Amino acid sequence: MTDAAAIALEHEPVPAEQVVAGGPTTGLHVLDSTDGRIVGVWEMTPGAMRDIEADEVFIVLSGAATVEFQHPIADPIVLAPGSVVRLEAGMRTLWTVRQTLRKLYVTP
């Protein structure tokens, strides 16, 4: 058993070219990588960053954020504990984190 909400993560600064506001950092811990699928925990501290997504499904464990979709254009989503989201490879997003966001994710 793993307590994904309590795993200690080592953080690194978000690369400058992705930062939109603040000084966000991210941390990652892979729980399993079997048959090409990855299950992990990812966390981002407050701030805003641009990203290009991979195929994944995630559930928010803690924190608060908004994800805006720059390509393809879609309505923004507000993330809170319990939010379940499906992202597709190549989506261009803008993550604005208000409270450190932690998610459990699975890539196919």
GROMACS .gro file of N, CA and C in nm:
model
  324
    1MET      N    1   0.084  -0.118   0.000
    1MET     CA    2   0.000   0.000   0.000
    1MET      C    3   0.089   0.124   0.000
    2THR      N    4   0.042   0.227  -0.067
    2THR     CA    5   0.113   0.354  -0.072
    2THR      C    6   0.015   0.466  -0.038
    3ASP      N    7   0.059   0.557   0.046
    3ASP     CA    8  -0.022   0.675   0.078
    3ASP      C    9   0.023   0.787  -0.015
    4ALA      N   10  -0.043   0.800  -0.130
    4ALA     CA   11  -0.004   0.898  -0.233
    4ALA      C   12  -0.012   1.041  -0.182
    5ALA      N   13  -0.097   1.066  -0.085
    5ALA     CA   14  -0.110   1.202  -0.032
    5ALA      C   15   0.006   1.240   0.059
    6ALA      N   16   0.081   1.140   0.110
    6ALA     CA   17   0.185   1.168   0.207
    6ALA      C   18   0.327   1.147   0.155
    7ILE      N   19   0.343   1.096   0.034
    7ILE     CA   20   0.476   1.071  -0.021
    7ILE      C   21   0.553   1.203  -0.029
    8ALA      N   22   0.677   1.200   0.021
    8ALA     CA   23   0.763   1.319   0.010
    8ALA      C   24   0.816   1.328  -0.133
    9LEU      N   25   0.802   1.446  -0.193
    9LEU     CA   26   0.847   1.467  -0.331
    9LEU      C   27   0.959   1.569  -0.333
   10GLU      N   28   1.062   1.542  -0.412
   10GLU     CA   29   1.168   1.640  -0.434
   10GLU      C   30   1.123   1.731  -0.547
   11HIS      N   31   1.128   1.862  -0.522
   11HIS     CA   32   1.080   1.960  -0.621
   11HIS      C   33   1.196   2.022  -0.698
   12GLU      N   34   1.165   2.060  -0.821
   12GLU     CA   35   1.257   2.135  -0.905
   12GLU      C   36   1.182   2.255  -0.961
   13PRO      N   37   1.253   2.366  -0.987
   13PRO     CA   38   1.186   2.481  -1.047
   13PRO      C   39   1.131   2.446  -1.185
   14VAL      N   40   1.017   2.504  -1.219
   14VAL     CA   41   0.962   2.489  -1.354
   14VAL      C   42   1.057   2.563  -1.449
   15PRO      N   43   1.090   2.503  -1.565
   15PRO     CA   44   1.177   2.573  -1.659
   15PRO      C   45   1.124   2.712  -1.693
   16ALA      N   46   1.215   2.809  -1.699
   16ALA     CA   47   1.177   2.950  -1.718
   16ALA      C   48   1.087   2.972  -1.838
   17GLU      N   49   1.109   2.897  -1.947
   17GLU     CA   50   1.028   2.917  -2.068
   17GLU      C   51   0.883   2.873  -2.050
   18GLN      N   52   0.853   2.797  -1.944
   18GLN     CA   53   0.716   2.754  -1.917
   18GLN      C   54   0.646   2.841  -1.814
   19VAL      N   55   0.721   2.916  -1.734
   19VAL     CA   56   0.663   2.994  -1.625
   19VAL      C   57   0.587   3.115  -1.681
   20VAL      N   58   0.466   3.133  -1.631
   20VAL     CA   59   0.382   3.247  -1.668
   20VAL      C   60   0.374   3.346  -1.552
   21ALA      N   61   0.371   3.294  -1.429
   21ALA     CA   62   0.362   3.380  -1.310
   21ALA      C   63   0.421   3.307  -1.191
   22GLY      N   64   0.480   3.384  -1.100
   22GLY     CA   65   0.534   3.328  -0.977
   22GLY      C   66   0.661   3.249  -1.001
   23GLY      N   67   0.690   3.161  -0.910
   23GLY     CA   68   0.809   3.076  -0.918
   23GLY      C   69   0.773   2.932  -0.886
   24PRO      N   70   0.681   2.872  -0.964
   24PRO     CA   71   0.634   2.738  -0.930
   24PRO      C   72   0.744   2.633  -0.940
   25THR      N   73   0.728   2.529  -0.857
   25THR     CA   74   0.813   2.412  -0.864
   25THR      C   75   0.724   2.290  -0.883
   26THR      N   76   0.783   2.181  -0.932
   26THR     CA   77   0.708   2.057  -0.947
   26THR      C   78   0.788   1.942  -0.889
   27GLY      N   79   0.715   1.842  -0.840
   27GLY     CA   80   0.775   1.720  -0.789
   27GLY      C   81   0.701   1.601  -0.846
   28LEU      N   82   0.772   1.488  -0.857
   28LEU     CA   83   0.716   1.370  -0.921
   28LEU      C   84   0.770   1.245  -0.853
   29HIS      N   85   0.685   1.144  -0.838
   29HIS     CA   86   0.727   1.015  -0.787
   29HIS      C   87   0.651   0.908  -0.864
   30VAL      N   88   0.724   0.820  -0.934
   30VAL     CA   89   0.662   0.710  -1.008
   30VAL      C   90   0.637   0.596  -0.911
   31LEU      N   91   0.512   0.553  -0.904
   31LEU     CA   92   0.473   0.442  -0.817
   31LEU      C   93   0.487   0.309  -0.888
   32ASP      N   94   0.460   0.307  -1.019
   32ASP     CA   95   0.466   0.183  -1.097
   32ASP      C   96   0.483   0.217  -1.244
   33SER      N   97   0.560   0.137  -1.314
   33SER     CA   98   0.573   0.152  -1.459
   33SER      C   99   0.582   0.012  -1.519
   34THR      N  100   0.463  -0.043  -1.545
   34THR     CA  101   0.452  -0.178  -1.597
   34THR      C  102   0.382  -0.175  -1.733
   35ASP      N  103   0.435  -0.252  -1.828
   35ASP     CA  104   0.372  -0.265  -1.960
   35ASP      C  105   0.351  -0.131  -2.028
   36GLY      N  106   0.444  -0.036  -2.007
   36GLY     CA  107   0.435   0.094  -2.073
   36GLY      C  108   0.343   0.192  -2.004
   37ARG      N  109   0.271   0.149  -1.904
   37ARG     CA  110   0.181   0.237  -1.829
   37ARG      C  111   0.256   0.292  -1.709
   38ILE      N  112   0.232   0.418  -1.677
   38ILE     CA  113   0.296   0.480  -1.561
   38ILE      C  114   0.188   0.527  -1.465
   39VAL      N  115   0.208   0.495  -1.337
   39VAL     CA  116   0.123   0.545  -1.230
   39VAL      C  117   0.215   0.627  -1.140
   40GLY      N  118   0.176   0.752  -1.115
   40GLY     CA  119   0.263   0.835  -1.035
   40GLY      C  120   0.190   0.944  -0.960
   41VAL      N  121   0.266   1.014  -0.880
   41VAL     CA  122   0.216   1.129  -0.804
   41VAL      C  123   0.292   1.251  -0.855
   42TRP      N  124   0.220   1.358  -0.885
   42TRP     CA  125   0.279   1.483  -0.935
   42TRP      C  126   0.225   1.597  -0.851
   43GLU      N  127   0.310   1.696  -0.827
   43GLU     CA  128   0.271   1.809  -0.744
   43GLU      C  129   0.328   1.938  -0.803
   44MET      N  130   0.252   2.046  -0.791
   44MET     CA  131   0.297   2.179  -0.835
   44MET      C  132   0.263   2.280  -0.727
   45THR      N  133   0.360   2.367  -0.695
   45THR     CA  134   0.338   2.474  -0.597
   45THR      C  135   0.271   2.593  -0.666
   46PRO      N  136   0.219   2.690  -0.588
   46PRO     CA  137   0.148   2.803  -0.647
   46PRO      C  138   0.230   2.879  -0.751
   47GLY      N  139   0.159   2.921  -0.855
   47GLY     CA  140   0.216   2.992  -0.968
   47GLY      C  141   0.142   2.948  -1.093
   48ALA      N  142   0.193   2.988  -1.209
   48ALA     CA  143   0.130   2.951  -1.335
   48ALA      C  144   0.236   2.908  -1.434
   49MET      N  145   0.202   2.803  -1.511
   49MET     CA  146   0.294   2.752  -1.612
   49MET      C  147   0.219   2.698  -1.733
   50ARG      N  148   0.285   2.703  -1.847
   50ARG     CA  149   0.233   2.642  -1.970
   50ARG      C  150   0.287   2.500  -1.979
   51ASP      N  151   0.209   2.412  -2.043
   51ASP     CA  152   0.254   2.274  -2.059
   51ASP      C  153   0.194   2.216  -2.187
   52ILE      N  154   0.259   2.113  -2.237
   52ILE     CA  155   0.206   2.031  -2.346
   52ILE      C  156   0.183   1.894  -2.285
   53GLU      N  157   0.060   1.849  -2.290
   53GLU     CA  158   0.019   1.731  -2.215
   53GLU      C  159   0.053   1.599  -2.284
   54ALA      N  160   0.061   1.496  -2.200
   54ALA     CA  161   0.068   1.357  -2.244
   54ALA      C  162  -0.070   1.297  -2.223
   55ASP      N  163  -0.095   1.180  -2.280
   55ASP     CA  164  -0.220   1.109  -2.252
   55ASP      C  165  -0.219   1.069  -2.105
   56GLU      N  166  -0.319   1.108  -2.031
   56GLU     CA  167  -0.327   1.067  -1.891
   56GLU      C  168  -0.467   1.087  -1.835
   57VAL      N  169  -0.494   1.016  -1.730
   57VAL     CA  170  -0.611   1.036  -1.646
   57VAL      C  171  -0.556   1.065  -1.507
   58PHE      N  172  -0.613   1.166  -1.439
   58PHE     CA  173  -0.566   1.194  -1.304
   58PHE      C  174  -0.681   1.229  -1.212
   59ILE      N  175  -0.653   1.210  -1.082
   59ILE     CA  176  -0.746   1.251  -0.977
   59ILE      C  177  -0.669   1.344  -0.883
   60VAL      N  178  -0.730   1.455  -0.851
   60VAL     CA  179  -0.667   1.552  -0.761
   60VAL      C  180  -0.681   1.502  -0.618
   61LEU      N  181  -0.568   1.495  -0.549
   61LEU     CA  182  -0.566   1.453  -0.410
   61LEU      C  183  -0.579   1.572  -0.314
   62SER      N  184  -0.515   1.685  -0.351
   62SER     CA  185  -0.521   1.803  -0.266
   62SER      C  186  -0.487   1.926  -0.348
   63GLY      N  187  -0.526   2.043  -0.297
   63GLY     CA  188  -0.493   2.169  -0.361
   63GLY      C  189  -0.605   2.230  -0.441
   64ALA      N  190  -0.570   2.340  -0.509
   64ALA     CA  191  -0.668   2.413  -0.590
   64ALA      C  192  -0.596   2.476  -0.709
   65ALA      N  193  -0.656   2.462  -0.826
   65ALA     CA  194  -0.596   2.514  -0.949
   65ALA      C  195  -0.701   2.529  -1.056
   66THR      N  196  -0.663   2.599  -1.162
   66THR     CA  197  -0.744   2.609  -1.283
   66THR      C  198  -0.656   2.568  -1.400
   67VAL      N  199  -0.713   2.491  -1.491
   67VAL     CA  200  -0.642   2.455  -1.614
   67VAL      C  201  -0.718   2.518  -1.730
   68GLU      N  202  -0.648   2.600  -1.807
   68GLU     CA  203  -0.704   2.660  -1.928
   68GLU      C  204  -0.648   2.584  -2.047
   69PHE      N  205  -0.732   2.564  -2.148
   69PHE     CA  206  -0.692   2.490  -2.267
   69PHE      C  207  -0.669   2.588  -2.382
   70GLN      N  208  -0.543   2.596  -2.424
   70GLN     CA  209  -0.506   2.688  -2.530
   70GLN      C  210  -0.515   2.623  -2.667
   71HIS      N  211  -0.499   2.491  -2.672
   71HIS     CA  212  -0.518   2.415  -2.796
   71HIS      C  213  -0.540   2.270  -2.761
   72PRO      N  214  -0.648   2.209  -2.801
   72PRO     CA  215  -0.763   2.274  -2.862
   72PRO      C  216  -0.835   2.361  -2.759
   73ILE      N  217  -0.901   2.463  -2.809
   73ILE     CA  218  -0.973   2.556  -2.722
   73ILE      C  219  -1.088   2.482  -2.655
   74ALA      N  220  -1.096   2.497  -2.524
   74ALA     CA  221  -1.205   2.437  -2.446
   74ALA      C  222  -1.224   2.523  -2.321
   75ASP      N  223  -1.337   2.503  -2.255
   75ASP     CA  224  -1.363   2.576  -2.132
   75ASP      C  225  -1.260   2.538  -2.026
   76PRO      N  226  -1.218   2.635  -1.945
   76PRO     CA  227  -1.126   2.603  -1.835
   76PRO      C  228  -1.193   2.510  -1.734
   77ILE      N  229  -1.111   2.437  -1.661
   77ILE     CA  230  -1.164   2.353  -1.554
   77ILE      C  231  -1.102   2.396  -1.421
   78VAL      N  232  -1.182   2.391  -1.319
   78VAL     CA  233  -1.137   2.424  -1.184
   78VAL      C  234  -1.111   2.291  -1.112
   79LEU      N  235  -0.989   2.277  -1.059
   79LEU     CA  236  -0.950   2.153  -0.993
   79LEU      C  237  -0.958   2.168  -0.842
   80ALA      N  238  -1.009   2.065  -0.777
   80ALA     CA  239  -1.018   2.057  -0.631
   80ALA      C  240  -1.006   1.909  -0.596
   81PRO      N  241  -0.983   1.876  -0.468
   81PRO     CA  242  -0.974   1.735  -0.431
   81PRO      C  243  -1.095   1.656  -0.481
   82GLY      N  244  -1.065   1.544  -0.545
   82GLY     CA  245  -1.170   1.459  -0.602
   82GLY      C  246  -1.193   1.480  -0.749
   83SER      N  247  -1.142   1.590  -0.808
   83SER     CA  248  -1.159   1.612  -0.953
   83SER      C  249  -1.091   1.500  -1.030
   84VAL      N  250  -1.160   1.448  -1.131
   84VAL     CA  251  -1.105   1.346  -1.219
   84VAL      C  252  -1.102   1.404  -1.360
   85VAL      N  253  -0.984   1.398  -1.424
   85VAL     CA  254  -0.966   1.465  -1.553
   85VAL      C  255  -0.895   1.371  -1.650
   86ARG      N  256  -0.934   1.379  -1.776
   86ARG     CA  257  -0.867   1.307  -1.885
   86ARG      C  258  -0.801   1.410  -1.975
   87LEU      N  259  -0.670   1.399  -1.996
   87LEU     CA  260  -0.597   1.486  -2.088
   87LEU      C  261  -0.548   1.402  -2.206
   88GLU      N  262  -0.541   1.466  -2.322
   88GLU     CA  263  -0.494   1.397  -2.442
   88GLU      C  264  -0.359   1.452  -2.484
   89ALA      N  265  -0.276   1.365  -2.538
   89ALA     CA  266  -0.143   1.404  -2.583
   89ALA      C  267  -0.151   1.522  -2.679
   90GLY      N  268  -0.064   1.620  -2.657
   90GLY     CA  269  -0.055   1.735  -2.746
   90GLY      C  270  -0.137   1.855  -2.704
   91MET      N  271  -0.229   1.836  -2.608
   91MET     CA  272  -0.306   1.952  -2.559
   91MET      C  273  -0.209   2.056  -2.504
   92ARG      N  274  -0.235   2.183  -2.533
   92ARG     CA  275  -0.154   2.293  -2.478
   92ARG      C  276  -0.237   2.358  -2.368
   93THR      N  277  -0.180   2.359  -2.249
   93THR     CA  278  -0.254   2.403  -2.132
   93THR      C  279  -0.180   2.512  -2.057
   94LEU      N  280  -0.257   2.583  -1.974
   94LEU     CA  281  -0.203   2.681  -1.881
   94LEU      C  282  -0.256   2.644  -1.743
   95TRP      N  283  -0.164   2.604  -1.654
   95TRP     CA  284  -0.197   2.565  -1.518
   95TRP      C  285  -0.175   2.683  -1.424
   96THR      N  286  -0.279   2.723  -1.352
   96THR     CA  287  -0.268   2.826  -1.250
   96THR      C  288  -0.302   2.763  -1.117
   97VAL      N  289  -0.200   2.746  -1.034
   97VAL     CA  290  -0.217   2.678  -0.905
   97VAL      C  291  -0.228   2.783  -0.795
   98ARG      N  292  -0.338   2.774  -0.717
   98ARG     CA  293  -0.361   2.866  -0.606
   98ARG      C  294  -0.316   2.806  -0.473
   99GLN      N  295  -0.334   2.676  -0.458
   99GLN     CA  296  -0.285   2.601  -0.341
   99GLN      C  297  -0.212   2.480  -0.397
  100THR      N  298  -0.097   2.447  -0.339
  100THR     CA  299  -0.017   2.336  -0.392
  100THR      C  300  -0.107   2.221  -0.433
  101LEU      N  301  -0.094   2.182  -0.559
  101LEU     CA  302  -0.180   2.080  -0.621
  101LEU      C  303  -0.106   1.947  -0.625
  102ARG      N  304  -0.170   1.843  -0.578
  102ARG     CA  305  -0.113   1.708  -0.586
  102ARG      C  306  -0.214   1.620  -0.657
  103LYS      N  307  -0.164   1.541  -0.754
  103LYS     CA  308  -0.253   1.454  -0.828
  103LYS      C  309  -0.190   1.316  -0.840
  104LEU      N  310  -0.275   1.214  -0.850
  104LEU     CA  311  -0.235   1.079  -0.882
  104LEU      C  312  -0.272   1.060  -1.028
  105TYR      N  313  -0.176   1.018  -1.111
  105TYR     CA  314  -0.202   1.009  -1.254
  105TYR      C  315  -0.167   0.870  -1.308
  106VAL      N  316  -0.232   0.836  -1.421
  106VAL     CA  317  -0.205   0.712  -1.493
  106VAL      C  318  -0.192   0.748  -1.640
  107THR      N  319  -0.082   0.704  -1.702
  107THR     CA  320  -0.065   0.719  -1.846
  107THR      C  321  -0.085   0.582  -1.909
  108PRO      N  322  -0.148   0.578  -2.026
  108PRO     CA  323  -0.172   0.447  -2.090
  108PRO      C  324  -0.044   0.381  -2.139
   0.00000   0.00000   0.00000
